[in-house]
PDB file of C-alpha atoms in Angstrom:
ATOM      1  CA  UNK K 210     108.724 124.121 114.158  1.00  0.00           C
ATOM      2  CA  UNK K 211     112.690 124.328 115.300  1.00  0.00           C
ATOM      3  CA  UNK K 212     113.648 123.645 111.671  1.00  0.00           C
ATOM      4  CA  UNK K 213     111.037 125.972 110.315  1.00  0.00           C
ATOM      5  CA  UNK K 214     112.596 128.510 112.645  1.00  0.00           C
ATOM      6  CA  UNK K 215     116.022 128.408 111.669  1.00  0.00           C
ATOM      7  CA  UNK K 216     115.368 127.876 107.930  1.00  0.00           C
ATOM      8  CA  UNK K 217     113.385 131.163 108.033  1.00  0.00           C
ATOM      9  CA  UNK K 218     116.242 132.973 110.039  1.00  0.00           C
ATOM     10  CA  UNK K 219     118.530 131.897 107.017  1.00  0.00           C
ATOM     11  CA  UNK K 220     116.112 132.684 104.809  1.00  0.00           C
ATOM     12  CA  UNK K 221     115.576 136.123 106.873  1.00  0.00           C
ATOM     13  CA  UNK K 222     119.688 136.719 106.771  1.00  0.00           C
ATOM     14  CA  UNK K 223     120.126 135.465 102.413  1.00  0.00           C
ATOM     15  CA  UNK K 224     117.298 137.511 101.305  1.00  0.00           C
ATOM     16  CA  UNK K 225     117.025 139.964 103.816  1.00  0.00           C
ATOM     17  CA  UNK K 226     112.941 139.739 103.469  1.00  0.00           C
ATOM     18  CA  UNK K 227     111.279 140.043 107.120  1.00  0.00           C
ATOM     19  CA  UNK K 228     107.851 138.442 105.844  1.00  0.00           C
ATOM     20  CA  UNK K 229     107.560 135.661 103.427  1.00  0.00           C
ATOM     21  CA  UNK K 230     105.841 131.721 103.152  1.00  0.00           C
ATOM     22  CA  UNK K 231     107.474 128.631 103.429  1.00  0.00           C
ATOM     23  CA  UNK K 232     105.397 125.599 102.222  1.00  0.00           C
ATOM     24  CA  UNK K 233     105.430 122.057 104.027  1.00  0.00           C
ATOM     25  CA  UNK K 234     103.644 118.729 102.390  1.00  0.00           C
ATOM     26  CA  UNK K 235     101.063 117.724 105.319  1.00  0.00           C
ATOM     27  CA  UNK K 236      99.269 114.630 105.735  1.00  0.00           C
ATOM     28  CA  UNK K 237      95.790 114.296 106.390  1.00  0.00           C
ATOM     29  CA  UNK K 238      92.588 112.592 106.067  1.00  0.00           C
ATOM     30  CA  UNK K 239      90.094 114.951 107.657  1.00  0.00           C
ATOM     31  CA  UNK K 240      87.072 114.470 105.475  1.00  0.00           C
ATOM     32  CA  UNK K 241      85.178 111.249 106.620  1.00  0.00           C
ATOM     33  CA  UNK K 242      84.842 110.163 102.665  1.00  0.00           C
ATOM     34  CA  UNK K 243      88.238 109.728 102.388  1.00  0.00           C
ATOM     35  CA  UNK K 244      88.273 106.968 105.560  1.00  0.00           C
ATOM     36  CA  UNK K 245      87.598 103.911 102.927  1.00  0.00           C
ATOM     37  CA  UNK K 246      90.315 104.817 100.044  1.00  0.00           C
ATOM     38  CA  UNK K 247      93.729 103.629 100.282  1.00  0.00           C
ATOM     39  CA  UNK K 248      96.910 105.790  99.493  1.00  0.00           C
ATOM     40  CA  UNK K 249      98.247 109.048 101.174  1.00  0.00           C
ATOM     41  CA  UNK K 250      96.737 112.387 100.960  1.00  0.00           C
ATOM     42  CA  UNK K 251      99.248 115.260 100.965  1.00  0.00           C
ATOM     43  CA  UNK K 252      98.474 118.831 100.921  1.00  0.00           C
ATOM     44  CA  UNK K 253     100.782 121.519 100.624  1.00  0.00           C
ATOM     45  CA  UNK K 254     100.830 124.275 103.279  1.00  0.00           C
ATOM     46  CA  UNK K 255     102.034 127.161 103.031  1.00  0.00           C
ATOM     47  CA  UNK K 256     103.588 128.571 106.836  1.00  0.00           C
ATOM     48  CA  UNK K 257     104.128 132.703 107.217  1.00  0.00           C
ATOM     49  CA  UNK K 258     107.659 134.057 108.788  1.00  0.00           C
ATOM     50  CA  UNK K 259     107.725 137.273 110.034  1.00  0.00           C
ATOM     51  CA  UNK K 260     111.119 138.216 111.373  1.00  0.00           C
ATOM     52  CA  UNK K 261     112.050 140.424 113.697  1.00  0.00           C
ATOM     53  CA  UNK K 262     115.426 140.712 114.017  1.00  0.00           C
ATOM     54  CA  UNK K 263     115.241 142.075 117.756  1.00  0.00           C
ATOM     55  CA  UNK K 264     113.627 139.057 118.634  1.00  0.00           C
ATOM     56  CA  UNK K 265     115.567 136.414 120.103  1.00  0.00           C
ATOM     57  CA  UNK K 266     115.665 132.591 118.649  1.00  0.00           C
ATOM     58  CA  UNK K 267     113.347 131.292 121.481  1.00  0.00           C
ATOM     59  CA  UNK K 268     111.087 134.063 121.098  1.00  0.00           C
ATOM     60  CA  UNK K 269     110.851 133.639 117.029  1.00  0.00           C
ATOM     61  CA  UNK K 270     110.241 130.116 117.491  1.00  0.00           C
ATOM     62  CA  UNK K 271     107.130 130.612 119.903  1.00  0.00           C
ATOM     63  CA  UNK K 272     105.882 133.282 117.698  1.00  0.00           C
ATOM     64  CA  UNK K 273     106.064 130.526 114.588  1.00  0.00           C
ATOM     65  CA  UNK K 274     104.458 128.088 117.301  1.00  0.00           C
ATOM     66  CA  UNK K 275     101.824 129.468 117.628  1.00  0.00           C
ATOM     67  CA  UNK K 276     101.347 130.753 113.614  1.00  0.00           C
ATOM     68  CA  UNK K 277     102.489 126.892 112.495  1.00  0.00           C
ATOM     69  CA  UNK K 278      99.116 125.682 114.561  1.00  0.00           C
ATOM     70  CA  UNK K 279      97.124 128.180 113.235  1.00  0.00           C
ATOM     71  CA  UNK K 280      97.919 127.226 110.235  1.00  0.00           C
ATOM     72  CA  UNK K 281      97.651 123.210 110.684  1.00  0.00           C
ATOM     73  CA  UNK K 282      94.365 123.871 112.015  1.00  0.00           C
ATOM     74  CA  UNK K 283      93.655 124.953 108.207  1.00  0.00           C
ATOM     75  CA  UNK K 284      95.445 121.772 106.891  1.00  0.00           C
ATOM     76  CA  UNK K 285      92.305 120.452 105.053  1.00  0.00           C
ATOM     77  CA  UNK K 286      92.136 123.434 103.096  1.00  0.00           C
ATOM     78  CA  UNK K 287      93.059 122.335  99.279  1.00  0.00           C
ATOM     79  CA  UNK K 288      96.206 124.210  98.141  1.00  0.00           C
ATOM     80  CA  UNK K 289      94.411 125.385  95.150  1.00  0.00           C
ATOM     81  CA  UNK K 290      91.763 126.736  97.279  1.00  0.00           C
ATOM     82  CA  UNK K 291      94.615 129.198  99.077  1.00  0.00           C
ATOM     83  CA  UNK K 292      95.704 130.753  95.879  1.00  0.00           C
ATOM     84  CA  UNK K 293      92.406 131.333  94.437  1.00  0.00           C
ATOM     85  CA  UNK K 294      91.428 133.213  97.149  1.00  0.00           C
ATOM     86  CA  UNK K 295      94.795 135.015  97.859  1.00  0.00           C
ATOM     87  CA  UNK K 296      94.692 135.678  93.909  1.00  0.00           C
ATOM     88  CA  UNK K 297      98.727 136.555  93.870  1.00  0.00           C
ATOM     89  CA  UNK K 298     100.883 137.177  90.458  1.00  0.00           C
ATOM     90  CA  UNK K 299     101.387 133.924  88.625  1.00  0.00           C
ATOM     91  CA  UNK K 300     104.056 132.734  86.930  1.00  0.00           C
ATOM     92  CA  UNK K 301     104.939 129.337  85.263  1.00  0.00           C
ATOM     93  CA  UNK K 302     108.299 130.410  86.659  1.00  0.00           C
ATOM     94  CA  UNK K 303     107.454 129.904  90.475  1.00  0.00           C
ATOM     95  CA  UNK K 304     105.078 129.010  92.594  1.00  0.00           C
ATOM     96  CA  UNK K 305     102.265 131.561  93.840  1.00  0.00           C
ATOM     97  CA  UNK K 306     102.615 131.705  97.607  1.00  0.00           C
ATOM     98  CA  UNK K 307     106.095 130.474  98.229  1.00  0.00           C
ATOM     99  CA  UNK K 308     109.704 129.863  96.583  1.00  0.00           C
ATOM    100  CA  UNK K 309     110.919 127.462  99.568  1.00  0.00           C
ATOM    101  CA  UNK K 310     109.414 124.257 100.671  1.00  0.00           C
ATOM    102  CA  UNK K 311     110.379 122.252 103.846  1.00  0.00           C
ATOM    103  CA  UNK K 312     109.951 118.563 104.761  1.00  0.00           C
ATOM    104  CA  UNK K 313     111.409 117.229 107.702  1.00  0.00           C
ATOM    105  CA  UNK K 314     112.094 112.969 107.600  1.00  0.00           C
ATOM    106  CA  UNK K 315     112.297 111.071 110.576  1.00  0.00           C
ATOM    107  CA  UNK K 316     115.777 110.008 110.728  1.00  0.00           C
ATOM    108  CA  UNK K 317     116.071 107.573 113.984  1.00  0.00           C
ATOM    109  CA  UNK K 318     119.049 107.931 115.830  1.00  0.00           C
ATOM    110  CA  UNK K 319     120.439 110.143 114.007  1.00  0.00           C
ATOM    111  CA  UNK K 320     123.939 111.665 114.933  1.00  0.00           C
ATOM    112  CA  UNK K 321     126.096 114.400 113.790  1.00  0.00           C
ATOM    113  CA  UNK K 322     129.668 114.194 114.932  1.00  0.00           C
ATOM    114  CA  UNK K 323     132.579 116.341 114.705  1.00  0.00           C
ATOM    115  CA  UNK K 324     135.800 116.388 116.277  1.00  0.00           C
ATOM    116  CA  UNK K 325     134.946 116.966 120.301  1.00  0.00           C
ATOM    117  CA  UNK K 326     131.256 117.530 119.348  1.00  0.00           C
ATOM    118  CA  UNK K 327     128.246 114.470 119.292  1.00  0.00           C
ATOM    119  CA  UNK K 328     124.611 115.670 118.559  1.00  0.00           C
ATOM    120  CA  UNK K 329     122.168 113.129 118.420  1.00  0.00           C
ATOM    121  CA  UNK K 330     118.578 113.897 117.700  1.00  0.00           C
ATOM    122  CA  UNK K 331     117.851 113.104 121.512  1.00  0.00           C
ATOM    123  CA  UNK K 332     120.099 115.976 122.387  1.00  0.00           C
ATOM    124  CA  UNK K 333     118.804 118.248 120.121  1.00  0.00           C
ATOM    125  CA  UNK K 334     114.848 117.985 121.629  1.00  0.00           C
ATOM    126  CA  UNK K 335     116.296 118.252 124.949  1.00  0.00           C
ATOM    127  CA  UNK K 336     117.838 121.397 124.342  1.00  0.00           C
ATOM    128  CA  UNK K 337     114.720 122.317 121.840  1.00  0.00           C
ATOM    129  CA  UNK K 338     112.631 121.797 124.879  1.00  0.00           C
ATOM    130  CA  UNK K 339     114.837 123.617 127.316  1.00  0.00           C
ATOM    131  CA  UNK K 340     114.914 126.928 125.186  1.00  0.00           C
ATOM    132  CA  UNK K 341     111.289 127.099 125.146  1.00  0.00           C
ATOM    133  CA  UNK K 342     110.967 126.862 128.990  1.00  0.00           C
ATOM    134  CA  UNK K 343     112.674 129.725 129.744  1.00  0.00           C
TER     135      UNK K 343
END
């Protein structure tokens, strides 16, 4: 939810669009006849960003909290599914509900270093966590 905050407040400051869709692959197996089949299911969901550019970081990335679980809540819904219903413009030239897709990897213990500056990925949820407690 951190990254999909800050790639929508780049988004927000490229494009200057206050509402707009960024999809995410999400795993799944929520329907029981799936249980006996082997491979991954992935399903693409798409996650709304409205900006407000009043709005502090910590307050945008509550606000995507709780829209992000909404959504995942909604994760067994078939892609397809979404844009039939929504019915938007289609194009071979993009795709119908959103131009920017996110996946996060796990990286480990990752670091990023630079001259009198370490963040590791331990750091990072620390200070994640701290932000959204006050």
């Amino acid at each position: 939810m951190y990254a999909h905050a800050a790639l929508s407040v780049l988004i927000s400051k490229l494009t200057s669009s206050t509402d707009f869709a960024i999809g995410t692959p999400i795993a799944g197996r929520g329907e029981e006849q799936l249980d006996d089949l082997v491979g991954m299911f992935v399903n693409t969901l798409p996650l709304r960003a409205q900006i407000d550019s009043s709005m502090t970081f910590g307050a945008l990335l509550e606000s995507l909290r709780d829209k992000d679980i909404e959504a995942f809540s909604n994760a067994d819904v078939p892609f397809e599914r979404i844009v039939e219903v929504s019915a938007p413009a289609r194009s071979s030239a993009y795709s119908p509900l959103f131009q920017v897709a996110l996946s996060v990897e796990p990286l480990g213990d990752a670091k990023f270093t630079l001259p009198g500056l370490t963040i590791s990925l331990s750091t990072a949820v620390r200070r994640l966590r701290s932000s959204i407690s006050s």
